[in-house]
Short mmCIF file of C-alpha atoms in Angstrom, two decimals:
data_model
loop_
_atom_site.label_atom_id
_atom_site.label_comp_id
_atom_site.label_asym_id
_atom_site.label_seq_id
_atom_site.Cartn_x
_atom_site.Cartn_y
_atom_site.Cartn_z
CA UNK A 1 20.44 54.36 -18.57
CA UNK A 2 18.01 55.78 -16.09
CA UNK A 3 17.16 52.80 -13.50
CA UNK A 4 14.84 52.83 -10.74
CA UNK A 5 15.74 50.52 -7.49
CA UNK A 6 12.66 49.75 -5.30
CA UNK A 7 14.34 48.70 -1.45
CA UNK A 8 17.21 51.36 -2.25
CA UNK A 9 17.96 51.98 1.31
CA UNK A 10 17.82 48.23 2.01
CA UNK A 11 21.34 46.22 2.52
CA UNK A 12 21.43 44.88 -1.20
CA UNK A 13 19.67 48.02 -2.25
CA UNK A 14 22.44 50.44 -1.24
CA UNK A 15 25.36 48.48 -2.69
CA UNK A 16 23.29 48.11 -6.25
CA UNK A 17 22.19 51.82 -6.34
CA UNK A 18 25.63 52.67 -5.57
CA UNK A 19 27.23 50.66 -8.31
CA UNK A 20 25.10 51.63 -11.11
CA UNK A 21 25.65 55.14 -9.89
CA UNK A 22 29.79 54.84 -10.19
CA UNK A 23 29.07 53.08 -13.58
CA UNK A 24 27.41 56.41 -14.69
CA UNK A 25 23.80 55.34 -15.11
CA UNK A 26 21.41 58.00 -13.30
CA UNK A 27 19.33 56.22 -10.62
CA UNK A 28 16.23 56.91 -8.56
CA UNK A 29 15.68 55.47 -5.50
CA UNK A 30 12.30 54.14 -4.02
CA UNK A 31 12.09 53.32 0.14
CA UNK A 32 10.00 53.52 2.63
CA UNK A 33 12.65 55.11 4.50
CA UNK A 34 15.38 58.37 2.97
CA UNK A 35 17.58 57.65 0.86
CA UNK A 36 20.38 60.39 1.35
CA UNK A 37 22.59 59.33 -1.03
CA UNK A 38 20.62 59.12 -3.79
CA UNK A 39 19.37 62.61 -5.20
CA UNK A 40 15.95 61.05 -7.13
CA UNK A 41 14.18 59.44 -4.48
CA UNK A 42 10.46 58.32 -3.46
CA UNK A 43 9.77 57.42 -0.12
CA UNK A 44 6.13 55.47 0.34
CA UNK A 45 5.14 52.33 0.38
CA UNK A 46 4.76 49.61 -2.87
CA UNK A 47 1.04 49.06 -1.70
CA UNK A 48 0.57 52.57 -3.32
CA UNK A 49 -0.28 52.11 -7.30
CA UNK A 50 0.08 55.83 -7.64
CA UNK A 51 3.35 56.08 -6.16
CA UNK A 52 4.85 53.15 -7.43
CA UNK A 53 3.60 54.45 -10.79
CA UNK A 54 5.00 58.03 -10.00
CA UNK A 55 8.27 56.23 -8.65
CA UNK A 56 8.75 54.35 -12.02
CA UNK A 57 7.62 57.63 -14.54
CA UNK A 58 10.86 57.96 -17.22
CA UNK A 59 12.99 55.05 -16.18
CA UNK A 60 14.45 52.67 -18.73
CA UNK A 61 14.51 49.69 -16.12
CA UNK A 62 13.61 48.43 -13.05
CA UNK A 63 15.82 46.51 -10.57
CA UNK A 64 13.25 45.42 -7.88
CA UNK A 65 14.51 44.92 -4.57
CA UNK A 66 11.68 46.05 -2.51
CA UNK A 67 9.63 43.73 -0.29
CA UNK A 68 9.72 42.35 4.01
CA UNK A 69 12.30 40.21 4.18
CA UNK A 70 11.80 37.05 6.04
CA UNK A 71 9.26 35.82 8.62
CA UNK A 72 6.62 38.53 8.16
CA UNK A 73 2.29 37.48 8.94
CA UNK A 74 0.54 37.17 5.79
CA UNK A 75 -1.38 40.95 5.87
CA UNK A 76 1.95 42.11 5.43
CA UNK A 77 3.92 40.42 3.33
CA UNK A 78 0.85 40.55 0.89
CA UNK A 79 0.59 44.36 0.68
CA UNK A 80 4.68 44.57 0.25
CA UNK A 81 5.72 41.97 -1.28
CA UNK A 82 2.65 40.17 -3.11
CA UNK A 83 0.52 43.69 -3.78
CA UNK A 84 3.82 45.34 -4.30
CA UNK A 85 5.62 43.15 -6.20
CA UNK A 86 2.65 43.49 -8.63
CA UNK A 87 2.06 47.23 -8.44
CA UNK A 88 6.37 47.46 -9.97
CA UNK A 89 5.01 45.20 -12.92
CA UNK A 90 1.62 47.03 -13.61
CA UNK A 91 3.18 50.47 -13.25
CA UNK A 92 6.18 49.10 -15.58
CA UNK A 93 3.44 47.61 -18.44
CA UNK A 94 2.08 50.89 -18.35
CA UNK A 95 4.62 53.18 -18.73
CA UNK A 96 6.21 50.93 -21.38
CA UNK A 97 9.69 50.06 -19.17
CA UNK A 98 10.44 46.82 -20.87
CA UNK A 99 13.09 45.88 -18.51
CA UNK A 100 13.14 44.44 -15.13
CA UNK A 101 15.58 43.06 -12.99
CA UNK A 102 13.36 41.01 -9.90
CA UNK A 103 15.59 39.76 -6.99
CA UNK A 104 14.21 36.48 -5.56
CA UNK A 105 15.90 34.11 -3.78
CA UNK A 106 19.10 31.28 -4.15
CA UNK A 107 17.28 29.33 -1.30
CA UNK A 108 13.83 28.35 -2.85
CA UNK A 109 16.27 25.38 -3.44
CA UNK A 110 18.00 24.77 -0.26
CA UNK A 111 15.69 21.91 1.22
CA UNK A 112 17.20 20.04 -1.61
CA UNK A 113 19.84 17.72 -0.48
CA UNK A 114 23.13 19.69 0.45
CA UNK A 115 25.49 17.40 -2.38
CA UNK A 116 23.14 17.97 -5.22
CA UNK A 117 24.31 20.97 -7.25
CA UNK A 118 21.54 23.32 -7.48
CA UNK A 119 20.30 24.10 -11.49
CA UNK A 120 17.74 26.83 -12.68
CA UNK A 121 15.44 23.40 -14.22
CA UNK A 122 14.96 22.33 -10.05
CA UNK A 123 11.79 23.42 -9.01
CA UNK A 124 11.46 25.34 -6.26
CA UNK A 125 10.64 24.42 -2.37
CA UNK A 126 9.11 27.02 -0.46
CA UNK A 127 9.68 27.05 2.97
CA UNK A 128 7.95 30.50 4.00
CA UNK A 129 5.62 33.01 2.59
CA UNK A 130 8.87 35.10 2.31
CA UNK A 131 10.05 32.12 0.07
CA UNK A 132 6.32 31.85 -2.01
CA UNK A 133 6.65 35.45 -2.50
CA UNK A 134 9.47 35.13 -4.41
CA UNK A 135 7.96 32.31 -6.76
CA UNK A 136 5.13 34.70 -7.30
CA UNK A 137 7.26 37.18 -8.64
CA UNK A 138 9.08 35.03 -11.07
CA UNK A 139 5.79 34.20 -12.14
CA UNK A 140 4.61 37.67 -12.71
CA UNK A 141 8.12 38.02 -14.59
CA UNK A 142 7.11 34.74 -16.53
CA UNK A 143 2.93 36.12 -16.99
CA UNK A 144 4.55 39.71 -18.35
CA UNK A 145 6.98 38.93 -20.30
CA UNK A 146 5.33 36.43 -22.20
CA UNK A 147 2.39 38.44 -22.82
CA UNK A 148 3.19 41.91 -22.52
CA UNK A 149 6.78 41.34 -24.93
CA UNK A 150 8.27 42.73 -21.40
CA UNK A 151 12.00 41.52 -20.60
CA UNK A 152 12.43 39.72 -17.20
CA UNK A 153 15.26 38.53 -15.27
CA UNK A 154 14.50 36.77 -11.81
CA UNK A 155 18.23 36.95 -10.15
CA UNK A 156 18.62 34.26 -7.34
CA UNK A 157 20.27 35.97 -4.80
CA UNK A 158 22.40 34.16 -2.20
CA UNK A 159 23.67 34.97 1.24
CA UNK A 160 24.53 38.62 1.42
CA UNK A 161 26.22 40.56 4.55
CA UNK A 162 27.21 44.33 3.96
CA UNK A 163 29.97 43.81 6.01
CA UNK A 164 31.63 40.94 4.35
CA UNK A 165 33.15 41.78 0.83
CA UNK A 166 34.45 38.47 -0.01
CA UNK A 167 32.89 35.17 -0.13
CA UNK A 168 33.44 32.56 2.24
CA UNK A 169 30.42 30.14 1.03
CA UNK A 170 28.96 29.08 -2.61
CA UNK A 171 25.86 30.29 -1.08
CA UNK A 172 27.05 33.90 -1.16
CA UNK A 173 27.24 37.14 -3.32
CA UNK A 174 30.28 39.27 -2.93
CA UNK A 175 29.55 43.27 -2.92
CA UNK A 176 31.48 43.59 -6.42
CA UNK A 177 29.63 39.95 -8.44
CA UNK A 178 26.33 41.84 -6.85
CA UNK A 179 26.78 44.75 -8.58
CA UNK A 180 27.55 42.86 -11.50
CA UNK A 181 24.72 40.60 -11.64
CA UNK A 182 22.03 43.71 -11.48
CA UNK A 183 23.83 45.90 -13.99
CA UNK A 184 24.03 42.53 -16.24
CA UNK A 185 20.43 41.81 -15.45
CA UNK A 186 19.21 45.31 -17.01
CA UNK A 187 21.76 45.54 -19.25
CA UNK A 188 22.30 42.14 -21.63
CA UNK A 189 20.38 42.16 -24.76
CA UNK A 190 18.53 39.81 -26.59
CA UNK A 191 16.67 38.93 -23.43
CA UNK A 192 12.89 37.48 -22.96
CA UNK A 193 12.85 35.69 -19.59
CA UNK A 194 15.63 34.46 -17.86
CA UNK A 195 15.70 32.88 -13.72
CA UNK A 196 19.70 33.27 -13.17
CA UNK A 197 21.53 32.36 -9.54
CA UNK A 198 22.61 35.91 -7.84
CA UNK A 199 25.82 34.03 -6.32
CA UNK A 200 29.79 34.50 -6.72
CA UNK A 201 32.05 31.61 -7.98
CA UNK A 202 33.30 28.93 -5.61
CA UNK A 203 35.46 26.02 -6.18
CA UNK A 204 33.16 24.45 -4.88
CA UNK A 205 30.55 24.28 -7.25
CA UNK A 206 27.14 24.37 -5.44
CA UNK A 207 25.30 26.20 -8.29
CA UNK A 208 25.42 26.14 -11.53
CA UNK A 209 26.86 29.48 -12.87
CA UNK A 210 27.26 28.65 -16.64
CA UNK A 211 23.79 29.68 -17.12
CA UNK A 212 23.71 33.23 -15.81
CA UNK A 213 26.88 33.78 -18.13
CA UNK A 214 25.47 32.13 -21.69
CA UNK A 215 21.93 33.77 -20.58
CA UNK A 216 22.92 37.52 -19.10
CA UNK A 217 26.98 37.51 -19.91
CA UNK A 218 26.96 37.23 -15.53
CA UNK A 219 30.23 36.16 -15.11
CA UNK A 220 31.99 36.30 -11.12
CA UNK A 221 34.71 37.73 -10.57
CA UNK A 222 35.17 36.46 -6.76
CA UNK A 223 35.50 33.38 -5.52
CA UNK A 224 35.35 31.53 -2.39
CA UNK A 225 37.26 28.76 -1.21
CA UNK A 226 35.99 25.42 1.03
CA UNK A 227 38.10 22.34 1.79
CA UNK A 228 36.80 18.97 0.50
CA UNK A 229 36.18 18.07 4.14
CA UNK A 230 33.73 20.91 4.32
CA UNK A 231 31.35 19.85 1.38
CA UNK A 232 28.34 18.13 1.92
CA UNK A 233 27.53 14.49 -0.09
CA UNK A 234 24.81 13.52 0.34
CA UNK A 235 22.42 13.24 -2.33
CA UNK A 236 19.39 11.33 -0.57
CA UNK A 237 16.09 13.41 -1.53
CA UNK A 238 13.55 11.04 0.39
CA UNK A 239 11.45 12.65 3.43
CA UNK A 240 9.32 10.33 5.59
CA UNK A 241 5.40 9.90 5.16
CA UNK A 242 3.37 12.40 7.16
CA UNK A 243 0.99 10.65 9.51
CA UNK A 244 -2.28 10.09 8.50
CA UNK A 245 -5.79 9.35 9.49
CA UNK A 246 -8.74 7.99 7.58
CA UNK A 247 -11.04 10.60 6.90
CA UNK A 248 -14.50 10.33 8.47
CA UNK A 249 -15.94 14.48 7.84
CA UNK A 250 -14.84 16.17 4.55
CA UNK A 251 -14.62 19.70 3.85
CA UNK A 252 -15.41 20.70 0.33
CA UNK A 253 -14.87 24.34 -0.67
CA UNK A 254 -16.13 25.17 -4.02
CA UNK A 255 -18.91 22.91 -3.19
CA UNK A 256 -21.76 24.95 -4.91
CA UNK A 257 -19.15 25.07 -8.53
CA UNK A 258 -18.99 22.63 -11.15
CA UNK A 259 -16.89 19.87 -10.03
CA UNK A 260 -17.44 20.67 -6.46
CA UNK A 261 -20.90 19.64 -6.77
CA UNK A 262 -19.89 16.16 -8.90
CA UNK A 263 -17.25 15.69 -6.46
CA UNK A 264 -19.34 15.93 -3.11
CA UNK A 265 -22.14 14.24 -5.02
CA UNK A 266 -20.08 10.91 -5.31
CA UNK A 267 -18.01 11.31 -2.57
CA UNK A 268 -21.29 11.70 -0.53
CA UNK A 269 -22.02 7.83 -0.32
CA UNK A 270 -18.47 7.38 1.81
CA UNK A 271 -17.99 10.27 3.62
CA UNK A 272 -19.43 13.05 5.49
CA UNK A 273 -19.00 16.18 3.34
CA UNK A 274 -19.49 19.64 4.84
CA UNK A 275 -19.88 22.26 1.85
CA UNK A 276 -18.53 26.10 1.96
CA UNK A 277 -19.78 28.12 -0.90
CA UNK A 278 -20.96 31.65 -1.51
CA UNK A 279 -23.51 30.52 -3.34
CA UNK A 280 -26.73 28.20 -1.72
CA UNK A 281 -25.68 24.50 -2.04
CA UNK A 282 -29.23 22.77 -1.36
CA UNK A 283 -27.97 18.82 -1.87
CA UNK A 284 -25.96 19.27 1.36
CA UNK A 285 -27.36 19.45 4.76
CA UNK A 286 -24.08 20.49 6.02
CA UNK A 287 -23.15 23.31 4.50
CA UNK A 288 -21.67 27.15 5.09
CA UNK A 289 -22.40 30.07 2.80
CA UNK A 290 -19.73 32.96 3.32
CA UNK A 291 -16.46 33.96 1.71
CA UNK A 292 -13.43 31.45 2.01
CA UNK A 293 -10.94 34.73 2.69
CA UNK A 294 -12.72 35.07 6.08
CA UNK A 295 -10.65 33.56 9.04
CA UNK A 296 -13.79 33.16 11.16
CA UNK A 297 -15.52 31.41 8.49
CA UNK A 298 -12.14 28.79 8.16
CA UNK A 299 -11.96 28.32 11.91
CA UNK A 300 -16.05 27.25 11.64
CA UNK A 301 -15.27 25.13 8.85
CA UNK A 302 -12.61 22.95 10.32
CA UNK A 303 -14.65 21.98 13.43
CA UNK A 304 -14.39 18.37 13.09
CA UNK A 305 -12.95 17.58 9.57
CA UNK A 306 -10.03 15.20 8.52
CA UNK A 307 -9.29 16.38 5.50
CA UNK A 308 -9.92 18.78 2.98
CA UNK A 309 -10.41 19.93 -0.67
CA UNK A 310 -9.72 23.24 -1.35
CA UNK A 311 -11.42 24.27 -4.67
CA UNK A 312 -13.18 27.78 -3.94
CA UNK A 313 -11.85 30.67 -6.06
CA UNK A 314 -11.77 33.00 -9.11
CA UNK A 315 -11.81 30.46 -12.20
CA UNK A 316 -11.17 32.75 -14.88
CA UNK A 317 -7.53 33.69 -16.65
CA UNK A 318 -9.25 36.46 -17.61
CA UNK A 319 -10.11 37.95 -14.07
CA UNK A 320 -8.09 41.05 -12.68
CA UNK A 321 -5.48 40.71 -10.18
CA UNK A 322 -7.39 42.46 -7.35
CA UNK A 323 -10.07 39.65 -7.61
CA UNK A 324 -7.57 37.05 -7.84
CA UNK A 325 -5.77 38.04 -5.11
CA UNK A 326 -9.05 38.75 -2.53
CA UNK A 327 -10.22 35.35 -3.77
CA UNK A 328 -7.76 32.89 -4.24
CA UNK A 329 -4.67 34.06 -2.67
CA UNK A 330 -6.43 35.47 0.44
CA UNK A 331 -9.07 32.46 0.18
CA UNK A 332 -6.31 29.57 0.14
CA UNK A 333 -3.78 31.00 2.38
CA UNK A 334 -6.92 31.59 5.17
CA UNK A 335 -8.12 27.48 4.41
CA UNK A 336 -4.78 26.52 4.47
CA UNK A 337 -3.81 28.40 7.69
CA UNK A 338 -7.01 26.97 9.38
CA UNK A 339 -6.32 23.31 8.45
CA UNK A 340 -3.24 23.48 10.19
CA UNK A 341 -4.72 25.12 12.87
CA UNK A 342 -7.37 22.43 13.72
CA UNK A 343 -4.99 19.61 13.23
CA UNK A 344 -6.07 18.56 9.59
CA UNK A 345 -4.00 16.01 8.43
CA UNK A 346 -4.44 16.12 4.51
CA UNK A 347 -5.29 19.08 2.50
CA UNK A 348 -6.34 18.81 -1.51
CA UNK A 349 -5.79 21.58 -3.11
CA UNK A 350 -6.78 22.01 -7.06
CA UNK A 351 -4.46 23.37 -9.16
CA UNK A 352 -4.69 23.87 -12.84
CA UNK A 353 -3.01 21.72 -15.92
CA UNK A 354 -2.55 24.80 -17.81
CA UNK A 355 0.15 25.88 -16.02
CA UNK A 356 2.51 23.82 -18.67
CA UNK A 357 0.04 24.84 -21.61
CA UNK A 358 3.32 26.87 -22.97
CA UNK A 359 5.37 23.56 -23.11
CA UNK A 360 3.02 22.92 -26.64
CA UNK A 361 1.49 19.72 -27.87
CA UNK A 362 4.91 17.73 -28.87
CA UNK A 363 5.92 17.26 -25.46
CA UNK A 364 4.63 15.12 -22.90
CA UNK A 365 3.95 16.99 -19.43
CA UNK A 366 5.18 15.72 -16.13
CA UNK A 367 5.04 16.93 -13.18
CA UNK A 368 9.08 17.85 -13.19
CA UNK A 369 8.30 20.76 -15.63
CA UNK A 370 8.63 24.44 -14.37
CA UNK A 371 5.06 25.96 -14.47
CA UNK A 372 4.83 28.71 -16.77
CA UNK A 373 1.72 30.77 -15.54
CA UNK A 374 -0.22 33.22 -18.33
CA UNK A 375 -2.65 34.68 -15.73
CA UNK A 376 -3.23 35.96 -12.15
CA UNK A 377 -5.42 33.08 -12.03
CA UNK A 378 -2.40 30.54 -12.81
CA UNK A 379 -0.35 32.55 -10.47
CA UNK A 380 -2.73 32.22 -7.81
CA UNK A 381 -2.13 28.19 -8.80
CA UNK A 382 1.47 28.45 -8.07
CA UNK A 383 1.04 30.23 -4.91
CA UNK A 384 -1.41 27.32 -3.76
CA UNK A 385 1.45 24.83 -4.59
CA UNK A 386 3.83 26.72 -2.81
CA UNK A 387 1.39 27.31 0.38
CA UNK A 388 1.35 23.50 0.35
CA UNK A 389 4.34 22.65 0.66
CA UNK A 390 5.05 24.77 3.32
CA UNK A 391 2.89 23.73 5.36
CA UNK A 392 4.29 19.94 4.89
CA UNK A 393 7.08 20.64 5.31
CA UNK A 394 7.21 23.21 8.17
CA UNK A 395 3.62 21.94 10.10
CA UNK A 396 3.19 18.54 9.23
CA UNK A 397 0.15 18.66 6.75
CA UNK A 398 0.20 16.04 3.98
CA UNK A 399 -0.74 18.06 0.46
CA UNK A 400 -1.51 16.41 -2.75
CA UNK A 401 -1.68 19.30 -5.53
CA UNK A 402 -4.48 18.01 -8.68
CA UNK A 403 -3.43 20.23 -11.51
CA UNK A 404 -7.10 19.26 -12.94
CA UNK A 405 -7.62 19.61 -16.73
CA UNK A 406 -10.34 20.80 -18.07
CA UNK A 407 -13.72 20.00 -16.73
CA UNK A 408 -17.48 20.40 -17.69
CA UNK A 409 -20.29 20.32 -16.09
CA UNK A 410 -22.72 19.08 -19.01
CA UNK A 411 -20.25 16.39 -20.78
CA UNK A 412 -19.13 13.33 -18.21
CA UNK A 413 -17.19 11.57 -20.74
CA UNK A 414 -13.46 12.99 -21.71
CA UNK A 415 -13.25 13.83 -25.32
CA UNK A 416 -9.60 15.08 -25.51
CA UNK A 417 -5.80 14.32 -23.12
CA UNK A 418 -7.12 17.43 -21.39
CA UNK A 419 -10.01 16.77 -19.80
CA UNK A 420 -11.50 15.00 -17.12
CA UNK A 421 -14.26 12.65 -17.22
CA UNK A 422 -17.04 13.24 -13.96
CA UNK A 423 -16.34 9.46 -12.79
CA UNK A 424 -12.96 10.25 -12.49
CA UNK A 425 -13.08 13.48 -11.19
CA UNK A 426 -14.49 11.41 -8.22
CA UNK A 427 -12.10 8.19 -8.40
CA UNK A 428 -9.22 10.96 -8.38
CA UNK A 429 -10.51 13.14 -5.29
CA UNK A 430 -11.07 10.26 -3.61
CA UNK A 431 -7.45 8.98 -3.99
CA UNK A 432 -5.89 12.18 -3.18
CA UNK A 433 -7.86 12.24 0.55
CA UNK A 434 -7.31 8.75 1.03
CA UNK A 435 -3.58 7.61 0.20
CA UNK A 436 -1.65 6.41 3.10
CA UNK A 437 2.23 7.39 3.03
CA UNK A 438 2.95 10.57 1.84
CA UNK A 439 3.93 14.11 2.04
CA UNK A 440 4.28 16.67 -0.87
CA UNK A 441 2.86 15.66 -4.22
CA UNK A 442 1.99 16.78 -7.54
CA UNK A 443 -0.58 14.94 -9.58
CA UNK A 444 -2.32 15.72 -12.63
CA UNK A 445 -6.43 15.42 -13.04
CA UNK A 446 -7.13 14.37 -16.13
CA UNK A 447 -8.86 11.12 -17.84
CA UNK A 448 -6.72 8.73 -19.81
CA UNK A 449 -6.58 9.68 -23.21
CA UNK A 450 -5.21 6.88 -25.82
CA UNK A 451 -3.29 10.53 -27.06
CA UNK A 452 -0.48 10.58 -24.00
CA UNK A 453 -0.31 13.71 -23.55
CA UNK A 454 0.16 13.75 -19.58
CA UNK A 455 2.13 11.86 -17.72
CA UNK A 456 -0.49 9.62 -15.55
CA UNK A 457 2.21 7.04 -14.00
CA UNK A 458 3.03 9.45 -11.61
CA UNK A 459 -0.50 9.91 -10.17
CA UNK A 460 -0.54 6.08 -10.05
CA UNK A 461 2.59 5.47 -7.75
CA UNK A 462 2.05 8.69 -5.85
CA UNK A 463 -2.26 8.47 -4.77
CA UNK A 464 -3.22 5.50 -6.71
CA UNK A 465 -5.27 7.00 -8.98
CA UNK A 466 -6.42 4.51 -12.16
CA UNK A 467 -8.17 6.72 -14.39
CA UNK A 468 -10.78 4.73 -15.95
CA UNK A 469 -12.35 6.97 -18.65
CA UNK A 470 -10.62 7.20 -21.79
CA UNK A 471 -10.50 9.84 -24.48
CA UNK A 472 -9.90 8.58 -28.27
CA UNK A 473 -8.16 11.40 -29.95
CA UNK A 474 -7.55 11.22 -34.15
CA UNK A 475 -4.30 11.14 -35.15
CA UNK A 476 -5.00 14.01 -37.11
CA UNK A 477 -6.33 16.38 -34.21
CA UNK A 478 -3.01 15.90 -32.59
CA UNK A 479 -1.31 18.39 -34.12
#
């Protein structure tokens, strides 16, 4: 098999390009640096379409490794390992490489409690845009592979130090299970997309491992070793409440769109609501017109607010990745970075209901499902999500996520589980700036529907949120 490896020269890089090449498959390296033990290389950078393209030309697969590892500013992470990350799929769609192997990360999981075992059906807790990064590119794996017929295997890795061949830790990969995992990763058949752990066996079982082997036939051959006294127990997933302050000045972006005009509208009579649109947004007298990616523009915005609800960007699945990512990656992360920045204690951000459209009509969504994203749009969702719960959990901003249904402009009243009705659009907003006591959370925005299809006790216990229009849905049109 030919294979190309993107961060060749990199510490995981090296012992994966080596591994493959002692197993006999031919591999090409890519780097930003030489590679002198490789004899196909490409040195440039991932933010280069042409070379990642020309870097990818005749492979079979792709084991992606490239990317800034940890605590990098946002213009560069997003050209390496956002832009980049992207640019391996693209190129790979193209070219027809159906294969990919994308290394993300065994702690997107490790603010979970240290006795809970960690499983592939835990959702992920971002603590850095290193860490988002990573659930961006399981997403892409999860967008391409489910509509390009593309094969996909996100591999969790854990701790890994070149100069330690053994484990000492469930949290790490030995240098022979890491060369296992990869060549597994690019090599099992039968494969759509699969998120496996990238860790070796331990007696002490922190992760589950059964997965990786039914999934990709991973199985570890090394093992560490940690006395009982050394495990942690405890089990306890509560954080405290962030603190909070009743809001006197909202800022609405989005405020010129179709539910940011209903939702400053009615939340008008209670609050102050400054608008920031690119478009004119005549009903309010406080109001900025400019481009949400701009950091000047945030900083203006902020000047005074207590909280804020973030629902500027792209609104299309349809729309290419370059807009989605000037718009709504570039556009949140700058809102979100401001907020913080001014001392905003709650941010809203609206997220989309679609991202568990896959699960089907049968089952019931909650908010413990894994979003599975079928759109740079939906990505840009999931990155939102993430962004939030970074910054709640690493600078003390409270975020409520509304994964709002769908929404129009000319029909107040909810006619399906789906949608949401204009009074409650309101109701819900209002709720998610106002609720006392919390931290992280997930809500959805929809209407009550006598058709269940979304789990609304959650919203209730978590903003207080008592839909109170109600969709009536045949029995026959719930197929």
């Amino acid at each position: 098999m030919h294979v190309l490896v993107t961060g060749a020269a990199g510490k995981v890089g090296r012992f994966v390009a080596a591994g493959l090449q002692s197993q006999g498959h031919r591999v090409r390296g890519s780097d930003i640096v030489e590679m002198p033990d490789l004899q196909e290389t490409v040195v440039g950078d991932l933010g280069d379409f042409d070379l990642v393209r020309r870097a990818a030309e005749g492979v079979d697969a792709i084991v992606h490794l490239g990317g800034n590892p940890g605590t990098k500013p946002w213009p560069e992470i997003r050209n390496n390992n956002y832009v980049g990350c992207y640019h391996v799929f693209e190129a790979a769609r193209e070219l027809g490489i159906r294969r990919i192997a994308f290394s993300s990360r065994a702690g997107l999981l490790s603010s979970y409690p240290g006795g809970l075992q960690r499983t592939i059906d835990m959702l992920p807790r971002p603590k850095s845009l290193y860490d988002i990064s990573k659930t961006f590119g399981e997403a892409l794996g999860y967008m391409y592979s489910s509509r390009f017929d593309m094969e996909v295997v996100s591999v969790r890795i854990g701790n890994f130090n070149p100069d330690r061949d053994h484990p000492e830790h469930p949290h790490q990969l030995s240098h022979g299970d890491c060369v296992r995992v990869f060549t597994a990763a690019i090599t099992h058949p039968g494969v759509k997309y699969e998120v496996i752990f990238g860790v070796s066996d331990s007696d002490w079982a922190m992760y589950d491992l059964d997965h990786g082997r039914r999934v990709i036939g991973y199985d570890p051959q090394d093992i560490s070793h940690v006395a009982v006294a050394d495990r942690k127990t405890d089990v306890d997933d509560d954080l405290p409440a962030l603190p909070w302050r009743v809001p006197k000045r909202i800022l609405i972006t989005g405020a010129g769109g179709n539910i940011g005009r209903v939702v400053a509208a009615g939340l008008s009579q209670r609050f102050q609501i400054r608008g920031v649109d690119q478009v004119a947004m005549p009903d309010l007298p406080d109001h900025i017109v400019g481009d949400v990616a701009d950091p000047g523009l945030c900083a203006k915005a902020m000047e005074g607010v207590d909280a804020v609800i973030h629902l500027a960007g792209v609104p299309s699945g349809g729309s290419p990745f370059e807009e989605v990512m000037a718009c709504n990656f570039d556009g949140t992360f700058q809102m979100m970075d401001a907020a913080s920045n001014a001392g905003v204690c709650r941010f809203v951000f609206a997220s989309r209901a679609g991202l568990l459209g896959p699960y089907g009509r049968k089952n019931q969504r909650t908010n413990a499902m894994y979003p599975l994203p079928d759109s740079y749009y939906s990505i840009s969702k999931v990155f939102g999500e993430g962004l939030g719960h970074m910054y709640a959990n690493g600078h003390d901003m409270s975020f409520v996520s509304v994964r709002i249904g769908n929404f129009k402009p000319d029909r107040p009243a909810p006619e399906h589980p789906h949608q949401l009705g204009h009074v409650d659009a309101v109701h819900l907003f209002e709720r998610a700036i106002l609720q006392p006591d919390l931290r992280y959370e997930v809500v959805f925005g929809v209407s009550a529907s006598d058709w269940p299809l979304y789990d609304m006790d959650q919203a209730r216990q978590a903003i207080g949120y008592e839909p109170q229009q109600v969709s009536q849905v045949a029995e026959a049109d719930r197929a």
